[in-house]
mmCIF file of C-alpha atoms in Angstrom:
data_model
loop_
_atom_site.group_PDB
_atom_site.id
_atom_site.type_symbol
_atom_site.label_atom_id
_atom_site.label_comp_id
_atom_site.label_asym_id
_atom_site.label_seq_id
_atom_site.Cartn_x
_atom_site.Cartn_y
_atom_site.Cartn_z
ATOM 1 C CA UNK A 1 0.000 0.000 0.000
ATOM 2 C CA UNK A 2 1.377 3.525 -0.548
ATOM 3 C CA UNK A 3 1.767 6.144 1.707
ATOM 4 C CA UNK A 4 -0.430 8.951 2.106
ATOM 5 C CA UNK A 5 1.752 11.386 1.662
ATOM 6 C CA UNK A 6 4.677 10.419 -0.373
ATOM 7 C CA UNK A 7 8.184 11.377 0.740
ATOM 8 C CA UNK A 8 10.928 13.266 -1.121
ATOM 9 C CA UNK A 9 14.479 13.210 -0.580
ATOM 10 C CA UNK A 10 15.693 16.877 -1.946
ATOM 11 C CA UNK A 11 20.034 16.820 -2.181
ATOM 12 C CA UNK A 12 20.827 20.229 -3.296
ATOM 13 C CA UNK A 13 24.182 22.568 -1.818
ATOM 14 C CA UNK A 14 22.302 25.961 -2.764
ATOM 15 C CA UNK A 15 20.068 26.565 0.298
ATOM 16 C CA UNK A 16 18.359 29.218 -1.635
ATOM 17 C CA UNK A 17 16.855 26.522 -4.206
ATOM 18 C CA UNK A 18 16.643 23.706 -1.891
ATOM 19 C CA UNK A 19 14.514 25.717 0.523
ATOM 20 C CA UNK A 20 12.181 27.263 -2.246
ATOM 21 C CA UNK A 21 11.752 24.158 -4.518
ATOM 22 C CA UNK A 22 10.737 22.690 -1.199
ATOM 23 C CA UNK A 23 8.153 24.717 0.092
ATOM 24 C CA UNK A 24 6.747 24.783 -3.731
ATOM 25 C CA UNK A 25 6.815 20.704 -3.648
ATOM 26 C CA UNK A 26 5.224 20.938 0.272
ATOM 27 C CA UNK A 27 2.517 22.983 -1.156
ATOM 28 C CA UNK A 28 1.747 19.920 -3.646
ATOM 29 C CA UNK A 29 1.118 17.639 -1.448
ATOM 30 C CA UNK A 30 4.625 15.827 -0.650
ATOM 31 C CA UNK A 31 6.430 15.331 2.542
ATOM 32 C CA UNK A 32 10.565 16.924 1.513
ATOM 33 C CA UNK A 33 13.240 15.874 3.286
ATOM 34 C CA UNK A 34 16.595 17.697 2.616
ATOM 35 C CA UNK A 35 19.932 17.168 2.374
ATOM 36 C CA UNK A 36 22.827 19.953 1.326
ATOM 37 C CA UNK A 37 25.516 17.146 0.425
ATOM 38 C CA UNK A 38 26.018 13.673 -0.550
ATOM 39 C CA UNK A 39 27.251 12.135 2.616
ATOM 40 C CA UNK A 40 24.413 14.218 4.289
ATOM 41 C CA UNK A 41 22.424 12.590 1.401
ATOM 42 C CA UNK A 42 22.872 8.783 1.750
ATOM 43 C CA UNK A 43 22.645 9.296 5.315
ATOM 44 C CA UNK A 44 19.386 10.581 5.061
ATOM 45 C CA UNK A 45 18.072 8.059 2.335
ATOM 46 C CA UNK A 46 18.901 5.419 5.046
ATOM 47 C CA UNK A 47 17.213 6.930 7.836
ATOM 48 C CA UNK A 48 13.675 7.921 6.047
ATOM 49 C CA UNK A 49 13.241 5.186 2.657
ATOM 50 C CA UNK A 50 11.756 7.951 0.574
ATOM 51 C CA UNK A 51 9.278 7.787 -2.147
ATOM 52 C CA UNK A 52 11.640 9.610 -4.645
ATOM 53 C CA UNK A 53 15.059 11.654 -5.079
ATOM 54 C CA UNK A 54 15.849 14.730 -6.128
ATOM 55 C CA UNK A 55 19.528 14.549 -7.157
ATOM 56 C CA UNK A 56 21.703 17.974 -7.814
ATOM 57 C CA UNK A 57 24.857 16.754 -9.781
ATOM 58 C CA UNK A 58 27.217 19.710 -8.455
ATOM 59 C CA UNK A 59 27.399 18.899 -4.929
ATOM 60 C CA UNK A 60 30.408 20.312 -3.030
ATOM 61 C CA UNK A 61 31.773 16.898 -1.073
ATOM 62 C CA UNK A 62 31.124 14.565 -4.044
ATOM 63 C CA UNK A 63 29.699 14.309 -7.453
ATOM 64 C CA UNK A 64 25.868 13.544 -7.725
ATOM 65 C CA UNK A 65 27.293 10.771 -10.236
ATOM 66 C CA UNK A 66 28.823 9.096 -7.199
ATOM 67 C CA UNK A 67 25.310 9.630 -5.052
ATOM 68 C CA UNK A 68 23.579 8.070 -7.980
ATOM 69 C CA UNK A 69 25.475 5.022 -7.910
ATOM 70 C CA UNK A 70 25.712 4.604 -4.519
ATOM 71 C CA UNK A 71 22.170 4.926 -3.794
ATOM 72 C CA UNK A 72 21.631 2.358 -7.102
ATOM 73 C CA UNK A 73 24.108 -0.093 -4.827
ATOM 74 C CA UNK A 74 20.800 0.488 -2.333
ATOM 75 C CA UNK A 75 17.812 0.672 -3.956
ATOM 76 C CA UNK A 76 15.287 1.185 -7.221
ATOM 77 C CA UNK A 77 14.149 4.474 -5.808
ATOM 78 C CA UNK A 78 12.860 6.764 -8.279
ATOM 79 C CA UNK A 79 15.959 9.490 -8.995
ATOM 80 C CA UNK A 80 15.416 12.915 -11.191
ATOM 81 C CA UNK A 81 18.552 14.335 -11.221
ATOM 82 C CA UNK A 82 19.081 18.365 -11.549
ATOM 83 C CA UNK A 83 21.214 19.869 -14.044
ATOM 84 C CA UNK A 84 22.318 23.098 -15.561
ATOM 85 C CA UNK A 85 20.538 23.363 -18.988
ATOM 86 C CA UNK A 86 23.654 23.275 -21.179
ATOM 87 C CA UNK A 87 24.704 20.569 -19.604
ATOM 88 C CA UNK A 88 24.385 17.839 -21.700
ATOM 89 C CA UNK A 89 27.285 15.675 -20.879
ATOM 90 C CA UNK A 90 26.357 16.051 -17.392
ATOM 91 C CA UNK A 91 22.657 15.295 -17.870
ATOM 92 C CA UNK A 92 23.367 12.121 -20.105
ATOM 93 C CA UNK A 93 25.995 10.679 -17.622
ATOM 94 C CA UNK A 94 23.326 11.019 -14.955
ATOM 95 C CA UNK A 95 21.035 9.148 -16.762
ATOM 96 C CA UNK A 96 23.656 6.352 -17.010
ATOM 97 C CA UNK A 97 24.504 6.329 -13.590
ATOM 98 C CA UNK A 98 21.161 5.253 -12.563
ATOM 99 C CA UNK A 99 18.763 8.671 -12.554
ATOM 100 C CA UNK A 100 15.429 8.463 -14.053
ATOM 101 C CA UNK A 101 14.817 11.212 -15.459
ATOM 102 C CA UNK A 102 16.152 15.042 -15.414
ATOM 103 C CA UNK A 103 15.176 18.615 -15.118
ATOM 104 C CA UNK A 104 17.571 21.514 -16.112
ATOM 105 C CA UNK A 105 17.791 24.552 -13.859
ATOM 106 C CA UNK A 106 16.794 27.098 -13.299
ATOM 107 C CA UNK A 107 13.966 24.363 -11.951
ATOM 108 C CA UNK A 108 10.016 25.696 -12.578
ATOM 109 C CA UNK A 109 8.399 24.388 -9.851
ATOM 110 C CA UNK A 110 5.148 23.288 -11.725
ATOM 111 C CA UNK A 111 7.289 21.266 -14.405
ATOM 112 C CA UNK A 112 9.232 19.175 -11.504
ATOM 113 C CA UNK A 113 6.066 18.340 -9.945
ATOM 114 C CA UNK A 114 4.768 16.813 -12.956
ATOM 115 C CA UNK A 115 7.483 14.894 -13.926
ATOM 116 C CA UNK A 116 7.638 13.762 -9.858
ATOM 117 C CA UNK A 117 3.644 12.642 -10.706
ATOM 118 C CA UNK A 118 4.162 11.019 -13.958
ATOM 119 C CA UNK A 119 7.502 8.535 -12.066
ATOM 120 C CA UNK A 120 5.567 8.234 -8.829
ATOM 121 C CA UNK A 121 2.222 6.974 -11.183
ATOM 122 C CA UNK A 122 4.266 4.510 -12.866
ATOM 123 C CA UNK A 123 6.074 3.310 -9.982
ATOM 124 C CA UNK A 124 2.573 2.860 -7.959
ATOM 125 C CA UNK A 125 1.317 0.689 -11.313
ATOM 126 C CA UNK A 126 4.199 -1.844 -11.657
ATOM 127 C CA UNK A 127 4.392 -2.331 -7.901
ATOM 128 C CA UNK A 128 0.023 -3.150 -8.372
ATOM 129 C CA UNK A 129 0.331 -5.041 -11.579
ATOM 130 C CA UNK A 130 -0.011 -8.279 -10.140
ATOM 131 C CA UNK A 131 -0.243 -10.096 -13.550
ATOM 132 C CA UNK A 132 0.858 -13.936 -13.661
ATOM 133 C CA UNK A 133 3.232 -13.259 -16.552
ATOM 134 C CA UNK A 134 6.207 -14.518 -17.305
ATOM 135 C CA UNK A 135 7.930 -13.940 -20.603
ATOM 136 C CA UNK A 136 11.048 -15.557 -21.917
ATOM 137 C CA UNK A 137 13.797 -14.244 -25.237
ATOM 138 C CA UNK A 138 16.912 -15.622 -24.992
ATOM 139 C CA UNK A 139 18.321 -15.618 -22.046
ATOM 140 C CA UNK A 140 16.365 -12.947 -20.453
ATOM 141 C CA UNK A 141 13.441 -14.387 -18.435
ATOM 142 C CA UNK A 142 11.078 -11.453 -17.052
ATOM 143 C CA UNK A 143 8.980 -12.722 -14.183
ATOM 144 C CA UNK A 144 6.470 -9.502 -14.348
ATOM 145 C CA UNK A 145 4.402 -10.514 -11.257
ATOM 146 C CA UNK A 146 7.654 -10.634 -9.114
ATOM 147 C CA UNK A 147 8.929 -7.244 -10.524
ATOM 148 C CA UNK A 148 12.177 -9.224 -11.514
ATOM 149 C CA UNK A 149 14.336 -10.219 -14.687
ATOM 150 C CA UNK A 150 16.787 -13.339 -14.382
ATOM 151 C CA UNK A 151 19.823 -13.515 -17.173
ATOM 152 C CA UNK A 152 20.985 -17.210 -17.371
ATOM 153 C CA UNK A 153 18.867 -17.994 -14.239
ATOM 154 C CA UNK A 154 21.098 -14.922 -12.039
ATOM 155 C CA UNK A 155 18.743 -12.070 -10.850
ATOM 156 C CA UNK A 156 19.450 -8.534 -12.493
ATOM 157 C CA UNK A 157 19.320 -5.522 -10.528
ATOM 158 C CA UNK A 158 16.940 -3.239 -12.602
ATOM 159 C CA UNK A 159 15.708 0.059 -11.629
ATOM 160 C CA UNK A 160 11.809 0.512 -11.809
ATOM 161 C CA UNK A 161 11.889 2.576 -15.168
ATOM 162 C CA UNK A 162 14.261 0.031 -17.119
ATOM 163 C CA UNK A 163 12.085 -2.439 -15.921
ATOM 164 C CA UNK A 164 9.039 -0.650 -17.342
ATOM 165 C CA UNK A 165 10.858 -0.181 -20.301
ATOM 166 C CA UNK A 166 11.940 -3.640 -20.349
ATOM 167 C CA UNK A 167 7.927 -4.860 -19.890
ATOM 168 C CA UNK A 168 7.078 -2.164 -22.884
ATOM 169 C CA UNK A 169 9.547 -3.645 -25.467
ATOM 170 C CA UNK A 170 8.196 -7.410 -24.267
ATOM 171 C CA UNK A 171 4.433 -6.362 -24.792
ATOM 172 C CA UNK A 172 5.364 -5.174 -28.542
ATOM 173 C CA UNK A 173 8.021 -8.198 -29.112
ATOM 174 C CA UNK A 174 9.408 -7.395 -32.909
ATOM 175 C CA UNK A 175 7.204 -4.524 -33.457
ATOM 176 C CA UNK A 176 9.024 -1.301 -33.771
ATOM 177 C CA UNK A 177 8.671 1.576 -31.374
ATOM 178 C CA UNK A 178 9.311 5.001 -31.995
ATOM 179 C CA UNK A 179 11.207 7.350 -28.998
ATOM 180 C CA UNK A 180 8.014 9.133 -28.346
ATOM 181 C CA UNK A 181 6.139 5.980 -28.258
ATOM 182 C CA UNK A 182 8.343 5.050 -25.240
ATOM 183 C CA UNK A 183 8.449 8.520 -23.430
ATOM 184 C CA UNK A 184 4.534 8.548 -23.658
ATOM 185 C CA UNK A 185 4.245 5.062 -22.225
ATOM 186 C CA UNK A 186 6.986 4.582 -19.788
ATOM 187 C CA UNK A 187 8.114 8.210 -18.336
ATOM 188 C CA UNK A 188 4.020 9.062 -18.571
ATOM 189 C CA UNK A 189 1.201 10.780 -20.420
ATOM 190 C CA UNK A 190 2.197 14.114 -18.874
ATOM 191 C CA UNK A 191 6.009 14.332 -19.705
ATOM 192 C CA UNK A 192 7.734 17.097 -21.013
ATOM 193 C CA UNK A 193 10.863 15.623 -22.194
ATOM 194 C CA UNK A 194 13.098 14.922 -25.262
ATOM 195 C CA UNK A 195 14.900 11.338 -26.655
ATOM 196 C CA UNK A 196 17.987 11.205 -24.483
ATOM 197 C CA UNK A 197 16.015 9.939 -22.083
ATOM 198 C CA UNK A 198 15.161 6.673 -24.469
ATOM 199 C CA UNK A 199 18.252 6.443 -26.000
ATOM 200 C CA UNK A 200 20.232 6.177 -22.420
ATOM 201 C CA UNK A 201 18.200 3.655 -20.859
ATOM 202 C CA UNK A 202 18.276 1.583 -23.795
ATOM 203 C CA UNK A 203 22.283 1.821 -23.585
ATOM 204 C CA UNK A 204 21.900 1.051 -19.638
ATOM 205 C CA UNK A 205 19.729 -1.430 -20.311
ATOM 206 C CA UNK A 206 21.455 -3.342 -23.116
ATOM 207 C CA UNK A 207 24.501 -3.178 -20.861
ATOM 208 C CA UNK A 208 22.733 -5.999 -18.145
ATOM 209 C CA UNK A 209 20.536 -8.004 -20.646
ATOM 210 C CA UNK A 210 22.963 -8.125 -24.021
ATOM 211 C CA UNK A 211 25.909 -10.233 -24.099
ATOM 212 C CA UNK A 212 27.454 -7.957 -26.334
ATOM 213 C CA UNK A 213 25.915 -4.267 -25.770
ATOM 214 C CA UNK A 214 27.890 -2.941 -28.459
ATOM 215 C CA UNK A 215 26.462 -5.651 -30.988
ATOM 216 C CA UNK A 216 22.462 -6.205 -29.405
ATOM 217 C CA UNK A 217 20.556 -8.957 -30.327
ATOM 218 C CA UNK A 218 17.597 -9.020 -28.702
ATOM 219 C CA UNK A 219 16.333 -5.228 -28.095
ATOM 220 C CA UNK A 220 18.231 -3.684 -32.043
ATOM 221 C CA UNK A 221 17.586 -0.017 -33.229
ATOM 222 C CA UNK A 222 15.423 0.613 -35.899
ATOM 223 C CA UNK A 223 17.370 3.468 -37.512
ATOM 224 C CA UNK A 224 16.106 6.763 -37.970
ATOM 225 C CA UNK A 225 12.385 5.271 -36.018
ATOM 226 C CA UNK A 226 13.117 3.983 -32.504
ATOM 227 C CA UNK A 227 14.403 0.468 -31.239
ATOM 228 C CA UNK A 228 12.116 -3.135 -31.540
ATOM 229 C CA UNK A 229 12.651 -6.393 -29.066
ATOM 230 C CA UNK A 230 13.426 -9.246 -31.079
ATOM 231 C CA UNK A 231 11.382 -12.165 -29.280
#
C-alpha cells in the first residue's frame, strides 16, 4: 500500500533553491526531506526510505554521479537528477549512472512536480500489476508478477523505469517503437521531455541483458524510427 503522503528526498548545496523548490513541492502535497551534500544525502536516504530523489549533480563533497550510484548499490528508488541546462554531458551521464529522469535549472516548480507525478504513477502501477506473466527471449526471463528479470537464471538488478521499459519492449516483441512511443508510455502521459532519455536507458539497459551491448541482439535499433525487441 502507498503512503499517504509520499516522501521526497531533496540533495541540493544551494540553500536558496533547496529551501524554495521545497516549500513549492510541500505545497503539492509531498512530505521533503533535505539534504545539502552527498554524505548528508545517503545518510538521510537510510534513515527515512523515501518515495523519490531529487539529485543535484554539483554537490560540493562529491559528485551527484557518485550519489547516484551509490544509492543504485541500495535501492530502485525513483531518482530525477538536476542539471544546468547546457549541460548535456552532465545530464546524459546522470542518466547512465542510474537517474530516471532530469530537469535543467533554473527548476520551474510546476514542471518538476509533474514529472515527480508522472515517475511516482508509474512506480505505484508496476508495484500493483499483479499479472501472472512470465515472458522468456533468450536468455532474459522477465517474471512480471515478481517485478524481476533473471539472465541465465542470475537475478538482475533493474531500476523501476528500465524495468518498465523492459515490460514495454516485451508487450510489442518485434514490433518497432518510436522514442516518443516510449516517453509517452513509460516516463508518462504528462512528460515534457526529449529522446535522451530513451536512447540512455536503452544503452543502460542493453549493458545488463545483451551479451554484447555494443552488438544487441535481442532489443536492435530501428534506424532513424526507434528500437524493436526481437522475441
Amino acid at each position: 500500500m502507498s503512503r499517504l503522503v509520499e516522501s521526497l528526498l531533496f540533495i541540493e548545496d544551494d540553500d536558496a533553491i533547496r529551501l524554495a523548490l521545497s516549500l513549492a513541492l510541500e505545497d503539492e502535497g509531498y512530505s521533503v526531506g533535505q539534504a545539502a551534500n552527498g554524505a548528508e544525502g545517503l545518510a538521510a536516504f537510510d534513515a527515512s526510505s523515501p518515495d523519490l530523489i531529487l539529485l543535484d549533480l554539483r554537490l560540493p563533497d562529491m559528485s551527484g554521479f557518485e550519489v547516484c550510484r551509490a544509492l543504485r548499490t541500495r535501492s530502485s528508488v525513483p531518482i530525477i537528477i538536476i542539471t544546468a541546462q547546457t549541460d548535456t554531458v552532465d545530464m546524459v551521464a546522470g542518466l547512465e549512472a542510474g537517474a530516471d529522469d532530469y530537469v535543467t535549472k533554473p527548476v520551474v516548480p510546476k514542471e518538476l512536480a509533474a514529472r515527480i507525478r508522472a515517475l511516482l504513477r508509474r512506480v505505484h502501477l508496476q508495484d500493483h500489476n499483479s499479472a501472472p506473466t512470465s515472458i522468456t527471449f533468450g536468455q532474459i526471463e522477465l517474471r512480471r508478477e515478481q517485478g524481476i528479470v533473471l539472465k541465465g537464471g542470475e537475478e538482475l538488478s533493474l531500476t523501476k523505469t528500465e524495468f518498465r521499459l523492459l515490460c514495454e519492449f516485451a508487450d510489442h516483441a518485434g514490433a518497432v517503437l518510436s522514442r516518443d512511443q516510449l516517453l509517452e508510455r513509460v516516463w508518462g502521459y504528462e512528460y515534457l521531455g526529449d529522446s535522451r532519455l530513451v536512447d540512455a536507458h536503452v544503452r543502460r539497459l542493453r549493458v545488463k541483458i545483451e551479451e554484447h551491448p555494443d552488438d544487441p541482439h535481442l532489443i536492435v535499433t530501428a534506424r532513424g524510427v526507434g528500437y524493436r525487441l526481437i522475441g
